[in-house]
Amino acid sequence: DLYKVLHTLSKLSNSPKMQRRGTLGFSIHKPRTLSQEDIYRNLSAAGGEEASCAVPEDCVEYAHYDTHIRNEEIYQDLCSIDKQYSPSIAVPTAISHSFEKRDYVITELVETEKNYIDVLNTLLRCFIRPLSSILKEDDVKIIFGGIKELYEIHVGFYDQLRKALPPGSGYRLSEAFLNWREKFLTYGDYCANLAIAQARIQEISSRNDNIYAKLTRCQQEANNGKFKLRDILSVPMQRILKYHLLLEKLLSETQPGHEDYRGLERAREAMVDVAQYINEVKRDSDTLQIMADIQASITDWEGIEDTKLTSFGRLLKDGDLRIRSHDNQKIRQRYVFIFDKVMLMCKTLRNDQYSFKCCLPLSDYKIEDISSRRTLHKNTSWHYQFFLVRKSERTAFTLYARTEEIKRKWIKAIQDALDNIEPAGCRSTDHKFVLHTFEKPTLCMHCSKFLKGRIFQGYRCEKCDIAAHKLCIANSGRCGAKMPPELPPRPPLAARQEPEINGHQPVPPRPISGVSPDLNRVWPDHTALAEYLWFVGEMGRERASRLLETQLDGTYLLRIRPQGATHPNETVYALSLKADDKVKHMKVYEKEMGGEPHFYLSESRFFRSLVELINCYEHTSLVENFHGLDVRLRWPFRRIIAIADFDFNPVEANQLPLKQGCQVIILSKEGDHKGWWKGMIQDRVGFFPKVYVREVSDTLNCLHDLQ
């Protein structure tokens, strides 16, 4: 039974005696099904087809799968809500019908976050503090680098998660993820360094008995010796790669009409983006090590002695080719490296060493595959040829491969490099994009996702400095155009519609205290109301009817009655509304309550200001005041026209998309204090960032036109 043999060897390899000898242990588990996404992909296979760097694929897959199984078991043991603890929020022993599945998913998210913080705190308390006294400073940095920072990040993240739990708290669960996503990029360095940290633990504990004994005591204090330090260090990587899965589960239990549904979709996309960023940093860290090894293996540098290979881009392919320069017609055996920017030609020496011969900037060359037929040559094993031709001069190289398939792979690698130097998308824009290494995490100007990796993560325009993914270049717009300003906080939430009962809207409750300061103001004069698009100043009933009868149903205005108040409790104000193809006029009344004047249309509801009254009936039916008038105030009579200076792609259901140059009718500036206005394009209404548009002099129904 091969499994039993491997299982026994696994136990022996992890015994204290073998560990002290410096032998790296391994684990073996029976195959099992995992509900994990392929985000945990095999990064080691990123080297592609290069024989010099290749690892047998089956060995890599089995080793990676086995390690993942072990790490998953450790994570579940330390972070699962099934572990014994006193929950900080109520957790049911079983999901009853009264306890929604969605609530349970949120509980799982918050409680596993709390458990994860405990794991980080354990690393700080039980390992870093006691071991810092006997380990070298460099060893502490390598083994525990980033743990303190991760602890501080997740304490803050957990605090925001908890604030979003109470209904009506004003916080959204999705905002916690969106607000902390950039901080989570710290995991890129942590995960890239994880294998090095684990190897360093193995190395120093195997050669120093005192450190080994101290480490054993720390592990005993942390979890009764159940898990080794190197095992616990894998938990942060497991946690950060769980968030998009937890959000996926939460979305599946959330109704599409939920106010945070779109926000949760954005949060999930953001966490997938973070996970991909981390994996690319890890992959590039491995790539950089490979490139450092290649650089160290090449001697006789001439002309580029001080140049690092990383400045040439990523390694796309390497291997043997025969090359004939058309200058001297002599065929030479060369070992070739294809990077994003250059082709490096070397002579193979002994012991995996190379002698530098030539460096060709690929931007100066093009590929010509004249014929796929075999070339007559005395060495019949190298007869598949293609040309690398210099664009500006009549010089070229003929490159010979062993087989047609190998030749095709070389041609593809060079074509990929040429496309990386000058992407096809550049033909759709006047930007001058160049492949660029960004020193800090950078967002793509088009898709707002991170450029990923450590080197040459994306493209930067040399003229206007914007950054973009390769696939986003075609949508980058005109160069030199102003960049859109940063988006303000989310717009006001759309009022939730009350359910209909027998075809009628239920009468809503009376307003409660705690409304915003703007809505609490009582206007002592009429000029202060002029900033609102629904206020038209003094206007008689007949004129208001004439103006509104040509407007859409739902158009309204607030006017000052020329005759003033004629009865007790009346004000000088009247509300005029186009509804059912007729114009309705409603007097506004005033009543003193608690020593303060309150406005009302009927005694079903009172308001501290006219602004509060209008705002309420923009979202609530007037049927509570007038039988049969089951309509809302929809369109203010005065409408300002604006032109969009930038494109705006909505991320919430109540937002209005903008295209540069389009005309927008501004309906309301109710979200002005947050940076949003409400507008209409054709028959679509929604909020948009006010800094994305400019008002034009032509307006619909201006105040001065109504005098």
XYZ file of C-alpha atoms in Angstrom:
707
model
C 0.000 0.000 0.000
C 1.884 3.027 -1.297
C -0.204 5.440 0.777
C 0.747 3.688 4.039
C 4.434 3.759 3.091
C 4.274 7.481 2.306
C 2.256 8.140 5.467
C 4.937 6.435 7.595
C 7.737 8.338 5.872
C 5.790 11.563 6.415
C 5.610 10.943 10.172
C 9.307 10.127 10.343
C 10.245 13.255 8.381
C 8.373 15.412 10.894
C 9.879 13.790 13.981
C 11.943 16.044 16.297
C 15.094 14.061 15.572
C 14.863 14.599 11.812
C 13.956 18.251 12.241
C 16.992 18.878 14.411
C 19.125 17.411 11.635
C 17.728 20.043 9.280
C 15.603 17.650 7.221
C 12.557 19.382 5.759
C 9.444 17.376 6.640
C 6.511 16.686 4.358
C 2.871 15.689 4.787
C 0.713 13.220 2.901
C -3.071 13.150 2.880
C -5.693 11.128 1.114
C -7.247 12.966 -1.837
C -10.331 14.991 -0.958
C -12.584 17.479 -2.698
C -12.067 21.144 -1.908
C -14.517 23.951 -2.548
C -11.708 26.378 -3.287
C -11.312 28.616 -6.293
C -8.267 28.324 -8.514
C -7.004 31.523 -6.923
C -4.657 29.096 -5.137
C -3.100 28.288 -8.482
C 0.353 26.867 -8.935
C 2.589 29.899 -9.211
C 5.677 27.769 -9.665
C 4.458 26.748 -13.108
C 4.592 30.363 -14.283
C 8.020 29.728 -15.753
C 6.311 28.155 -18.765
C 8.229 25.897 -21.106
C 11.807 26.867 -20.274
C 13.712 23.647 -19.829
C 16.291 25.390 -17.687
C 13.719 26.434 -15.084
C 11.114 23.712 -15.439
C 9.837 21.562 -12.587
C 7.941 18.335 -13.359
C 4.317 19.448 -13.472
C 2.874 16.452 -11.654
C 5.342 16.841 -8.764
C 4.530 20.538 -8.400
C 0.776 19.911 -8.465
C 0.875 17.149 -5.851
C 3.193 19.103 -3.565
C 1.081 22.240 -3.906
C -2.158 20.327 -3.317
C -0.776 18.565 -0.251
C 0.518 21.821 1.252
C -2.820 23.492 0.639
C -4.669 20.651 2.409
C -2.443 21.014 5.454
C -2.748 24.813 5.541
C -6.524 24.586 5.179
C -6.778 22.216 8.148
C -4.702 24.572 10.310
C -6.803 27.566 9.284
C -10.082 25.791 10.044
C -8.819 24.685 13.437
C -7.686 28.172 14.477
C -10.283 30.431 12.835
C -13.466 28.404 12.363
C -16.532 29.479 14.359
C -16.890 25.829 15.390
C -13.983 26.228 17.817
C -14.815 26.607 21.492
C -15.143 30.252 22.456
C -17.574 32.779 23.863
C -19.065 34.576 20.863
C -19.046 38.351 20.833
C -22.360 38.307 19.005
C -25.159 35.811 19.250
C -24.442 32.653 17.256
C -27.138 29.976 17.033
C -26.263 26.332 17.583
C -28.343 25.552 14.512
C -29.761 27.790 11.809
C -33.450 28.057 12.616
C -36.119 29.430 10.350
C -36.204 32.617 12.423
C -32.470 33.155 11.989
C -31.806 34.004 8.359
C -28.984 32.300 6.514
C -27.677 35.731 5.591
C -27.312 36.632 9.260
C -25.398 33.423 9.851
C -22.983 34.196 6.998
C -22.369 37.651 8.494
C -21.816 36.026 11.885
C -19.311 33.640 10.303
C -17.477 36.547 8.686
C -17.277 38.644 11.859
C -16.488 35.820 14.287
C -13.816 34.244 12.101
C -12.288 37.717 11.835
C -12.214 37.895 15.634
C -10.569 34.458 15.795
C -8.026 35.495 13.179
C -7.072 38.556 15.247
C -6.528 36.145 18.157
C -4.118 34.163 15.944
C -2.154 37.313 15.098
C -2.113 38.298 18.757
C -0.822 34.816 19.636
C 2.065 35.289 17.206
C 2.890 38.614 18.855
C 2.500 37.436 22.450
C 3.724 33.842 22.374
C 6.398 33.988 19.683
C 7.706 37.420 18.703
C 8.185 38.791 22.222
C 9.900 35.750 23.792
C 11.952 34.832 20.703
C 13.190 38.378 20.026
C 15.569 38.037 22.962
C 17.474 35.074 21.486
C 17.087 35.527 17.719
C 19.171 37.860 15.605
C 17.394 41.011 14.493
C 17.586 39.954 10.831
C 16.030 36.583 11.668
C 13.158 38.274 13.518
C 12.496 40.516 10.504
C 12.539 37.605 8.066
C 10.381 35.262 10.166
C 7.878 37.748 11.603
C 7.979 40.576 9.077
C 4.547 42.186 8.703
C 2.780 40.431 11.612
C 2.507 43.554 13.797
C 1.236 45.606 10.857
C -1.328 42.936 9.936
C -2.559 42.861 13.535
C -3.124 46.629 13.547
C -4.864 46.497 10.159
C -7.286 43.783 11.209
C -8.132 45.369 14.553
C -9.287 48.437 12.602
C -11.045 46.345 9.956
C -12.852 44.276 12.611
C -14.000 47.446 14.367
C -15.595 48.723 11.145
C -17.226 45.344 10.489
C -18.875 45.463 13.901
C -20.118 49.020 13.360
C -21.960 47.850 10.245
C -23.897 45.120 12.090
C -26.702 47.083 13.844
C -29.605 47.960 11.489
C -29.728 51.663 10.721
C -26.151 52.211 11.879
C -25.335 54.263 8.784
C -22.433 51.918 7.948
C -22.403 49.320 5.205
C -20.623 45.992 5.470
C -19.245 46.452 1.968
C -17.604 49.742 2.943
C -15.347 47.987 5.437
C -13.782 45.930 2.631
C -13.586 48.839 0.197
C -12.036 51.146 2.795
C -9.362 48.622 3.819
C -8.557 46.993 0.478
C -5.404 49.037 -0.109
C -4.123 48.197 3.380
C -4.642 44.501 2.554
C -1.991 44.786 -0.178
C 0.528 44.397 2.648
C -0.167 40.680 2.264
C 1.711 40.718 -1.048
C 5.079 41.036 0.695
C 4.017 38.742 3.541
C 2.944 35.878 1.263
C 5.966 36.324 -1.001
C 8.235 35.962 2.035
C 6.323 33.091 3.682
C 8.383 30.202 2.282
C 11.616 32.035 3.159
C 10.368 32.624 6.717
C 9.429 28.962 7.157
C 12.782 27.814 5.793
C 14.625 30.178 8.146
C 12.766 28.731 11.155
C 13.791 25.232 10.064
C 17.390 26.294 9.529
C 18.051 28.095 12.822
C 16.153 25.628 15.024
C 18.038 22.676 13.526
C 21.481 24.142 14.196
C 20.862 25.709 17.622
C 19.537 23.562 20.480
C 18.689 26.576 22.657
C 16.541 28.130 19.956
C 14.882 24.784 19.275
C 14.035 24.367 22.984
C 12.721 27.930 23.267
C 10.626 27.514 20.120
C 9.151 24.280 21.479
C 8.128 26.051 24.717
C 6.539 28.874 22.724
C 4.544 26.385 20.656
C 3.422 24.638 23.822
C 2.213 27.907 25.348
C 0.468 29.004 22.154
C -1.617 25.874 21.476
C -0.313 23.025 23.630
C 2.126 22.129 20.877
C -0.625 21.230 18.408
C 0.798 23.457 15.669
C 4.330 24.518 14.903
C 5.256 28.138 14.309
C 5.776 27.547 10.604
C 2.207 26.169 10.427
C 0.687 29.198 12.163
C 2.550 31.564 9.844
C 0.497 30.168 6.935
C -2.812 31.336 8.481
C -2.592 34.987 7.274
C -2.283 33.832 3.667
C -5.296 31.556 4.113
C -7.331 34.367 5.674
C -6.771 36.994 2.997
C -7.702 34.484 0.289
C -10.969 33.668 2.097
C -12.608 37.096 1.929
C -13.869 36.892 -1.644
C -15.300 33.425 -0.903
C -17.118 34.683 2.203
C -18.482 37.639 0.240
C -19.610 35.289 -2.526
C -21.511 33.283 0.070
C -23.012 36.457 1.542
C -24.126 37.666 -1.887
C -25.869 34.356 -2.552
C -27.972 34.956 0.586
C -28.656 38.641 -0.173
C -31.619 39.807 -2.223
C -30.671 41.853 -5.329
C -32.908 44.647 -4.036
C -30.969 44.943 -0.776
C -29.452 48.413 -0.331
C -25.944 46.975 0.005
C -26.189 44.334 -2.746
C -24.247 46.337 -5.323
C -21.784 47.403 -2.635
C -21.168 43.754 -1.721
C -20.584 42.950 -5.392
C -17.965 45.692 -5.505
C -16.429 44.415 -2.265
C -16.187 40.884 -3.680
C -14.586 42.206 -6.873
C -12.161 44.239 -4.757
C -11.157 41.199 -2.692
C -10.652 39.102 -5.835
C -8.482 41.958 -7.110
C -6.503 41.950 -3.846
C -6.040 38.159 -4.031
C -4.806 38.425 -7.616
C -2.461 41.260 -6.615
C -0.983 39.101 -3.846
C -0.488 36.140 -6.176
C 1.213 38.325 -8.786
C 3.563 39.808 -6.174
C 4.419 36.253 -5.108
C 4.949 35.170 -8.718
C 7.131 38.186 -9.477
C 9.159 37.591 -6.321
C 9.962 34.116 -7.638
C 10.669 35.582 -11.077
C 13.058 38.156 -9.631
C 14.992 35.405 -7.877
C 15.223 33.428 -11.114
C 16.447 36.527 -12.946
C 19.028 37.201 -10.242
C 20.291 33.632 -10.661
C 20.452 34.100 -14.440
C 22.372 37.358 -14.078
C 24.847 35.693 -11.729
C 25.368 32.852 -14.210
C 26.344 35.162 -17.100
C 29.927 36.370 -17.439
C 31.828 38.599 -19.865
C 29.243 41.380 -19.850
C 30.255 43.990 -22.386
C 28.564 47.375 -22.699
C 25.803 46.646 -20.204
C 27.843 45.647 -17.159
C 25.818 47.813 -14.772
C 22.419 46.893 -16.186
C 20.122 44.637 -14.186
C 18.105 42.055 -16.079
C 14.967 43.280 -14.301
C 15.169 46.468 -16.396
C 14.541 44.287 -19.464
C 11.144 43.079 -18.254
C 9.913 39.608 -17.437
C 11.548 36.488 -18.834
C 9.254 35.048 -21.528
C 11.356 32.171 -22.875
C 14.867 30.764 -22.859
C 16.584 27.906 -24.637
C 18.960 26.820 -27.410
C 18.858 28.227 -30.937
C 21.278 28.310 -33.827
C 21.762 31.824 -35.160
C 23.298 33.155 -38.358
C 24.114 36.838 -38.598
C 23.780 38.092 -42.162
C 26.908 40.170 -41.611
C 29.292 37.198 -41.580
C 27.041 34.263 -42.593
C 28.497 32.049 -39.866
C 26.059 29.858 -37.895
C 26.652 29.791 -34.142
C 25.077 27.844 -31.290
C 23.578 30.257 -28.767
C 21.556 30.097 -25.570
C 18.860 32.762 -25.928
C 16.804 34.627 -23.317
C 13.687 36.491 -24.471
C 12.639 39.326 -22.132
C 9.868 41.863 -22.650
C 12.298 44.378 -24.116
C 15.377 42.529 -25.346
C 16.770 39.309 -26.738
C 19.911 38.209 -24.918
C 22.308 35.880 -26.784
C 24.889 33.894 -24.828
C 27.376 31.098 -25.347
C 26.864 28.078 -23.117
C 29.776 27.249 -20.799
C 30.189 24.478 -18.251
C 28.249 24.158 -14.990
C 25.217 26.184 -16.132
C 27.332 29.245 -16.856
C 27.002 31.501 -19.891
C 29.176 34.006 -21.705
C 27.411 37.178 -22.880
C 27.586 37.762 -26.644
C 24.842 40.121 -27.785
C 21.806 42.113 -26.608
C 19.161 43.119 -29.174
C 16.480 45.729 -28.299
C 13.382 44.049 -29.711
C 11.649 47.359 -30.449
C 14.134 47.776 -33.332
C 13.224 44.436 -34.910
C 10.389 42.519 -36.526
C 9.701 38.840 -37.167
C 9.537 37.406 -40.679
C 8.438 33.813 -41.122
C 9.042 33.425 -44.838
C 8.400 29.716 -45.172
C 7.407 26.821 -42.974
C 9.076 24.311 -45.255
C 12.227 22.535 -44.180
C 15.485 24.238 -45.015
C 18.136 22.251 -46.844
C 21.016 22.126 -44.426
C 23.744 19.655 -43.722
C 22.625 19.436 -40.076
C 19.106 18.127 -40.536
C 18.228 18.510 -36.858
C 18.246 22.363 -37.113
C 16.339 23.155 -40.271
C 13.261 25.185 -39.185
C 14.102 28.837 -39.668
C 12.681 32.329 -39.231
C 14.148 35.809 -39.539
C 14.654 38.599 -37.024
C 14.939 41.707 -39.213
C 16.112 45.152 -38.111
C 13.531 47.780 -39.080
C 15.844 50.677 -39.914
C 18.668 48.801 -41.653
C 18.946 45.960 -44.121
C 20.426 43.574 -41.588
C 18.925 40.457 -40.112
C 19.474 37.249 -38.179
C 18.327 33.819 -39.244
C 17.266 31.692 -36.291
C 17.120 27.890 -36.553
C 15.008 25.618 -34.352
C 14.938 21.833 -34.086
C 11.235 21.344 -34.905
C 8.336 23.302 -36.353
C 6.616 23.281 -32.945
C 9.671 24.714 -31.166
C 10.019 27.342 -33.885
C 6.374 28.403 -33.391
C 6.953 28.782 -29.656
C 9.962 31.029 -30.238
C 8.053 33.160 -32.726
C 5.167 33.505 -30.287
C 7.490 34.546 -27.436
C 9.077 37.264 -29.583
C 5.690 38.440 -30.869
C 4.406 38.590 -27.280
C 7.417 40.703 -26.347
C 6.812 43.046 -29.295
C 3.156 43.376 -28.305
C 4.186 44.171 -24.735
C 6.478 46.931 -26.016
C 3.784 48.432 -28.230
C 0.312 47.034 -27.452
C -2.294 46.984 -30.199
C -4.528 49.154 -28.007
C -2.115 52.071 -28.440
C -3.430 52.489 -31.985
C -6.804 53.497 -30.508
C -5.485 56.415 -28.460
C -3.056 59.310 -28.678
C -1.477 58.510 -25.306
C 2.209 57.598 -25.374
C 2.147 54.479 -23.206
C 5.345 52.711 -22.192
C 5.820 49.590 -20.108
C 6.586 50.825 -16.613
C 7.542 49.622 -13.137
C 5.424 51.348 -10.492
C 7.034 51.734 -7.081
C 3.734 51.971 -5.166
C 0.368 50.188 -5.570
C -1.334 51.920 -8.483
C -4.881 51.759 -9.835
C -5.679 51.518 -13.528
C -7.372 54.735 -14.666
C -9.979 52.788 -16.659
C -11.053 49.775 -14.588
C -9.959 51.056 -11.131
C -8.249 47.754 -10.347
C -4.680 47.424 -9.173
C -1.737 47.015 -11.519
C -0.230 43.781 -10.290
C 3.237 42.425 -9.629
C 6.631 43.861 -8.687
C 8.034 44.849 -12.078
C 6.449 46.251 -15.232
C 2.971 45.972 -13.743
C 1.390 48.060 -16.496
C 1.748 51.106 -18.695
C 2.293 54.798 -17.990
C 1.655 57.615 -20.433
C 4.838 59.658 -20.842
C 2.792 62.792 -21.521
C 0.017 62.811 -18.917
C 1.255 60.154 -16.421
C -1.931 58.073 -16.302
C -1.576 54.337 -15.588
C -3.386 51.492 -17.330
C -3.487 47.743 -17.769
C -2.526 46.501 -21.203
C -6.119 45.480 -21.958
C -7.440 48.865 -20.776
C -5.246 51.008 -23.044
C -7.793 51.052 -25.873
C -10.339 52.632 -23.511
C -7.991 55.242 -22.047
C -9.483 58.209 -23.916
C -7.684 61.277 -25.177
C -4.269 62.238 -23.888
C -3.991 65.590 -22.195
C -7.636 65.611 -21.170
C -8.228 66.433 -17.535
C -8.415 63.433 -15.273
C -11.729 62.933 -13.471
C -11.659 64.229 -9.896
C -11.763 61.730 -7.072
C -15.267 60.445 -6.437
C -17.046 61.832 -3.361
C -18.640 59.551 -0.730
C -21.704 57.611 -1.860
C -24.829 59.651 -2.741
C -27.912 59.811 -0.505
C -29.703 56.491 -0.299
C -32.901 56.285 -2.293
C -35.896 56.168 -0.011
C -37.159 52.643 0.466
C -40.587 52.140 -1.077
C -43.268 50.996 1.322
C -45.187 47.872 0.268
C -48.610 48.436 -1.213
C -51.661 47.171 0.640
C -54.743 46.576 -1.488
C -53.363 48.920 -4.115
C -52.788 51.830 -1.692
C -49.661 53.099 -0.037
C -49.843 52.801 3.762
C -49.726 56.098 5.661
C -46.132 56.495 6.855
C -45.312 57.361 10.448
C -44.831 60.958 11.501
C -41.306 62.328 11.189
C -38.994 61.823 14.108
C -36.222 63.979 15.464
C -32.679 63.676 14.207
C -33.117 64.955 10.657
C -30.183 66.719 9.045
C -29.442 70.359 9.956
C -30.277 71.587 6.421
C -33.772 70.195 6.709
C -34.354 71.710 10.146
C -33.913 75.284 9.014
C -36.915 77.630 9.041
C -36.540 80.320 6.422
C -37.296 83.819 7.751
C -37.180 85.279 4.213
C -37.893 83.986 0.737
C -34.506 84.698 -0.844
C -32.894 81.756 0.959
C -35.272 79.404 -0.881
C -34.070 80.600 -4.287
C -31.255 78.004 -4.351
C -33.839 75.218 -4.578
C -34.990 74.333 -8.072
C -38.609 73.896 -7.001
C -38.993 77.465 -5.662
C -40.266 80.110 -8.144
C -40.969 83.090 -5.883
C -44.248 85.010 -6.125
C -46.665 83.526 -8.632
C -50.429 83.387 -8.969
C -52.516 80.237 -9.349
C -53.430 80.841 -13.003
C -49.865 81.452 -14.129
C -48.647 78.390 -12.283
C -51.313 76.329 -14.054
C -50.248 77.624 -17.473
C -46.594 76.875 -16.813
C -47.183 73.370 -15.477
C -49.810 72.136 -17.925
C -47.170 71.609 -20.634
C -44.816 69.745 -18.275
C -44.493 66.046 -17.439
C -46.721 64.520 -14.772
C -44.928 64.847 -11.443
C -43.518 68.323 -12.185
C -44.028 70.664 -9.236
C -43.170 74.083 -7.845
C -43.501 75.968 -4.584
C -44.745 79.537 -4.997
C -45.628 82.565 -2.902
C -49.305 83.401 -3.253
C -49.720 87.093 -4.241
C -52.765 87.472 -1.987
C -50.879 86.144 1.039
C -52.478 84.169 3.868
C -56.268 84.509 3.994
C -57.196 82.158 6.854
C -55.762 81.183 10.261
C -52.854 78.727 10.052
C -52.345 79.445 6.342
C -48.919 80.484 5.080
C -48.105 82.518 2.008
C -46.903 79.336 0.284
C -48.699 76.993 -2.099
C -47.543 73.786 -3.760
C -48.565 73.314 -7.407
C -48.255 69.896 -9.067
C -48.967 68.421 -12.497
C -50.714 65.058 -11.960
C -53.017 63.002 -14.186
C -52.762 65.691 -16.901
C -54.173 68.297 -14.508
C -52.593 70.921 -12.280
C -53.327 70.608 -8.558
C -52.779 73.446 -6.056
C -52.219 72.780 -2.342
C -51.933 75.376 0.396
C -49.177 75.026 2.945
C -50.249 75.529 6.566
C -48.335 76.402 9.699
C -48.882 75.386 13.316
C -46.869 76.121 16.422
C -45.763 72.971 18.232
C -43.454 73.010 21.234
C -42.781 76.684 20.720
C -41.622 76.183 17.114
C -43.534 76.664 13.845
C -44.231 73.459 11.873
C -45.411 73.255 8.258
C -47.975 70.776 6.919
C -50.360 69.979 4.067
C -52.693 68.073 6.364
C -52.478 67.060 9.991
C -51.260 63.603 9.021
C -47.660 64.850 9.126
C -45.772 67.958 10.340
C -42.398 69.371 9.286
C -39.936 71.797 10.807
C -39.175 73.459 7.467
C -40.461 73.777 3.925
C -37.374 71.952 2.683
C -38.182 68.994 4.922
C -41.768 68.964 3.627
C -40.698 68.944 -0.029
C -38.011 66.332 0.584
C -40.510 64.011 2.272
C -43.058 64.110 -0.545
C -40.394 63.528 -3.160
C -40.281 60.002 -1.740
C -43.733 59.600 -0.148
C -47.162 59.626 -1.801
C -49.430 62.642 -1.246
C -52.379 60.285 -0.762
C -51.983 60.635 3.002
C -53.136 64.232 2.615
C -55.459 64.147 -0.389
C -57.710 61.224 -1.259
C -57.034 59.901 -4.756
C -53.780 61.852 -5.212
C -51.456 58.858 -5.144
C -48.399 60.598 -6.624
C -45.025 61.914 -5.508
C -43.201 65.138 -6.289
C -40.889 64.047 -9.103
C -39.536 66.882 -11.244
C -38.818 70.389 -9.911
C -40.067 73.022 -12.355
C -36.736 74.800 -12.623
C -34.099 72.627 -14.248
C -30.503 73.615 -14.811
C -28.678 72.210 -17.816
C -25.133 70.899 -17.364
C -22.564 69.316 -19.675
C -20.529 66.297 -18.555
C -16.771 66.895 -18.627
C -15.909 63.284 -17.753
C -17.310 59.794 -18.170
C -18.903 58.348 -15.044
C -19.732 54.652 -14.689
C -22.212 54.019 -11.842
C -21.417 51.588 -9.066
C -24.770 51.946 -7.292
C -28.305 51.416 -8.588
C -29.324 55.030 -7.801
C -26.499 56.627 -9.826
C -26.680 58.158 -13.307
C -24.107 57.214 -15.980
C -22.387 60.095 -17.768
C -20.608 60.278 -21.096
C -18.251 63.146 -21.780
C -20.132 65.888 -23.643
C -23.630 64.643 -22.834
C -26.321 67.059 -21.600
C -27.744 66.547 -18.119
C -30.833 68.178 -16.652
C -30.124 68.908 -12.988
C -33.242 68.114 -11.004
C -31.959 68.607 -7.485
C -28.866 69.528 -5.505
C -30.055 67.712 -2.393
C -26.777 65.791 -2.080
C -24.625 68.871 -2.646
C -22.982 68.681 0.790
C -21.744 65.179 -0.110
C -20.644 66.140 -3.621
C -23.603 64.705 -5.576
C -26.445 66.162 -7.627
C -29.540 64.447 -8.962
C -30.100 64.666 -12.696
C -31.949 63.238 -15.673
C -30.750 62.044 -19.077
C -33.662 61.122 -21.337
C -35.927 59.111 -19.010
C -33.238 57.936 -16.581
C -32.829 59.678 -13.226
C -30.047 59.299 -10.666
C -27.186 60.872 -8.739
C -23.843 61.840 -10.275
C -20.677 63.574 -8.937
C -21.221 67.323 -9.272
C -17.532 67.901 -10.077
C -17.935 65.786 -13.226
C -20.188 68.385 -14.898
C -20.271 72.119 -15.549
C -23.410 74.211 -15.544
C -24.126 76.128 -18.757
C -25.763 79.531 -19.061
C -28.796 78.135 -20.850
C -31.254 76.866 -18.253
C -34.807 75.666 -18.338
C -37.330 77.863 -16.555
C -34.884 80.301 -14.913
C -36.080 82.487 -12.071
C -35.520 85.682 -14.059
C -37.666 84.249 -16.891
C -40.528 83.764 -14.458
C -40.641 87.310 -13.087
